[in-house]
């Protein structure tokens, strides 16, 4: 069985078309979460993590457009 590809914050940002600082902000806002850490304690992201980040961000944007509080 092949190992799952893990992405650094920089690689994840490239794949999502955002900056690493944006992902750091998403982490603070609870939009992004890493499912793994490497041996040095750095966050690593799977493809599923990237899909979930994008989904949560899109939901948050939709709520903002609808005039809802982002905390909901």
PDB file of C-alpha atoms in Angstrom:
ATOM      1  CA  UNK A   1       0.000   0.000   0.000  1.00  0.00           C
ATOM      2  CA  UNK A   2       1.391   3.418  -0.996  1.00  0.00           C
ATOM      3  CA  UNK A   3       1.974   6.003   1.684  1.00  0.00           C
ATOM      4  CA  UNK A   4      -0.296   9.033   1.667  1.00  0.00           C
ATOM      5  CA  UNK A   5       1.323  12.218   0.354  1.00  0.00           C
ATOM      6  CA  UNK A   6       1.910  14.826   3.065  1.00  0.00           C
ATOM      7  CA  UNK A   7       2.281  18.513   2.255  1.00  0.00           C
ATOM      8  CA  UNK A   8       4.107  21.264   4.104  1.00  0.00           C
ATOM      9  CA  UNK A   9       2.255  24.530   4.738  1.00  0.00           C
ATOM     10  CA  UNK A  10       4.030  26.053   1.716  1.00  0.00           C
ATOM     11  CA  UNK A  11       3.076  23.146  -0.549  1.00  0.00           C
ATOM     12  CA  UNK A  12      -0.496  23.176   0.763  1.00  0.00           C
ATOM     13  CA  UNK A  13      -0.738  26.909   0.100  1.00  0.00           C
ATOM     14  CA  UNK A  14       0.532  26.439  -3.462  1.00  0.00           C
ATOM     15  CA  UNK A  15      -2.035  23.722  -4.133  1.00  0.00           C
ATOM     16  CA  UNK A  16      -4.852  25.897  -2.767  1.00  0.00           C
ATOM     17  CA  UNK A  17      -3.665  29.072  -4.502  1.00  0.00           C
ATOM     18  CA  UNK A  18      -3.175  31.025  -1.280  1.00  0.00           C
ATOM     19  CA  UNK A  19      -0.192  32.155   0.757  1.00  0.00           C
ATOM     20  CA  UNK A  20       1.240  30.237   3.723  1.00  0.00           C
ATOM     21  CA  UNK A  21       0.174  33.222   5.859  1.00  0.00           C
ATOM     22  CA  UNK A  22      -3.420  32.612   4.757  1.00  0.00           C
ATOM     23  CA  UNK A  23      -3.245  29.020   5.935  1.00  0.00           C
ATOM     24  CA  UNK A  24      -1.743  30.204   9.233  1.00  0.00           C
ATOM     25  CA  UNK A  25      -4.729  32.556   9.589  1.00  0.00           C
ATOM     26  CA  UNK A  26      -7.117  29.706   8.745  1.00  0.00           C
ATOM     27  CA  UNK A  27      -5.490  27.636  11.506  1.00  0.00           C
ATOM     28  CA  UNK A  28      -6.102  30.454  14.011  1.00  0.00           C
ATOM     29  CA  UNK A  29      -9.724  30.762  12.818  1.00  0.00           C
ATOM     30  CA  UNK A  30     -10.300  27.012  13.032  1.00  0.00           C
ATOM     31  CA  UNK A  31     -10.764  26.627   9.268  1.00  0.00           C
ATOM     32  CA  UNK A  32      -7.601  24.574   8.778  1.00  0.00           C
ATOM     33  CA  UNK A  33      -6.246  21.687  10.765  1.00  0.00           C
ATOM     34  CA  UNK A  34      -3.280  19.438  10.112  1.00  0.00           C
ATOM     35  CA  UNK A  35      -3.882  15.743  10.540  1.00  0.00           C
ATOM     36  CA  UNK A  36      -0.213  14.943  11.040  1.00  0.00           C
ATOM     37  CA  UNK A  37       3.073  16.328  12.312  1.00  0.00           C
ATOM     38  CA  UNK A  38       6.529  15.331  11.184  1.00  0.00           C
ATOM     39  CA  UNK A  39       9.363  14.294  13.469  1.00  0.00           C
ATOM     40  CA  UNK A  40      10.240  17.959  14.084  1.00  0.00           C
ATOM     41  CA  UNK A  41       6.668  18.852  15.083  1.00  0.00           C
ATOM     42  CA  UNK A  42       5.838  20.691  11.851  1.00  0.00           C
ATOM     43  CA  UNK A  43       2.279  20.409  10.592  1.00  0.00           C
ATOM     44  CA  UNK A  44       1.734  18.201   7.564  1.00  0.00           C
ATOM     45  CA  UNK A  45      -1.408  18.170   5.475  1.00  0.00           C
ATOM     46  CA  UNK A  46      -3.029  15.348   3.521  1.00  0.00           C
ATOM     47  CA  UNK A  47      -5.115  15.758   0.370  1.00  0.00           C
ATOM     48  CA  UNK A  48      -8.188  15.265   2.561  1.00  0.00           C
ATOM     49  CA  UNK A  49      -7.006  18.132   4.809  1.00  0.00           C
ATOM     50  CA  UNK A  50      -6.716  20.395   1.758  1.00  0.00           C
ATOM     51  CA  UNK A  51     -10.212  19.491   0.556  1.00  0.00           C
ATOM     52  CA  UNK A  52     -11.605  20.160   4.040  1.00  0.00           C
ATOM     53  CA  UNK A  53      -9.803  23.525   4.288  1.00  0.00           C
ATOM     54  CA  UNK A  54     -11.267  24.625   0.975  1.00  0.00           C
ATOM     55  CA  UNK A  55     -14.750  23.450   1.979  1.00  0.00           C
ATOM     56  CA  UNK A  56     -14.656  25.246   5.340  1.00  0.00           C
ATOM     57  CA  UNK A  57     -13.325  28.428   3.754  1.00  0.00           C
ATOM     58  CA  UNK A  58     -16.066  28.380   1.102  1.00  0.00           C
ATOM     59  CA  UNK A  59     -18.731  27.840   3.786  1.00  0.00           C
ATOM     60  CA  UNK A  60     -17.354  30.735   5.805  1.00  0.00           C
ATOM     61  CA  UNK A  61     -17.388  32.986   2.733  1.00  0.00           C
ATOM     62  CA  UNK A  62     -20.976  31.979   1.938  1.00  0.00           C
ATOM     63  CA  UNK A  63     -22.069  32.857   5.498  1.00  0.00           C
ATOM     64  CA  UNK A  64     -20.325  36.222   5.248  1.00  0.00           C
ATOM     65  CA  UNK A  65     -22.068  36.965   1.933  1.00  0.00           C
ATOM     66  CA  UNK A  66     -25.403  36.004   3.512  1.00  0.00           C
ATOM     67  CA  UNK A  67     -24.749  38.412   6.389  1.00  0.00           C
ATOM     68  CA  UNK A  68     -24.363  35.758   9.070  1.00  0.00           C
ATOM     69  CA  UNK A  69     -21.831  35.916  11.857  1.00  0.00           C
ATOM     70  CA  UNK A  70     -18.643  33.979  10.954  1.00  0.00           C
ATOM     71  CA  UNK A  71     -18.739  32.337  14.395  1.00  0.00           C
ATOM     72  CA  UNK A  72     -21.894  30.335  13.553  1.00  0.00           C
TER      73      UNK A  72
END
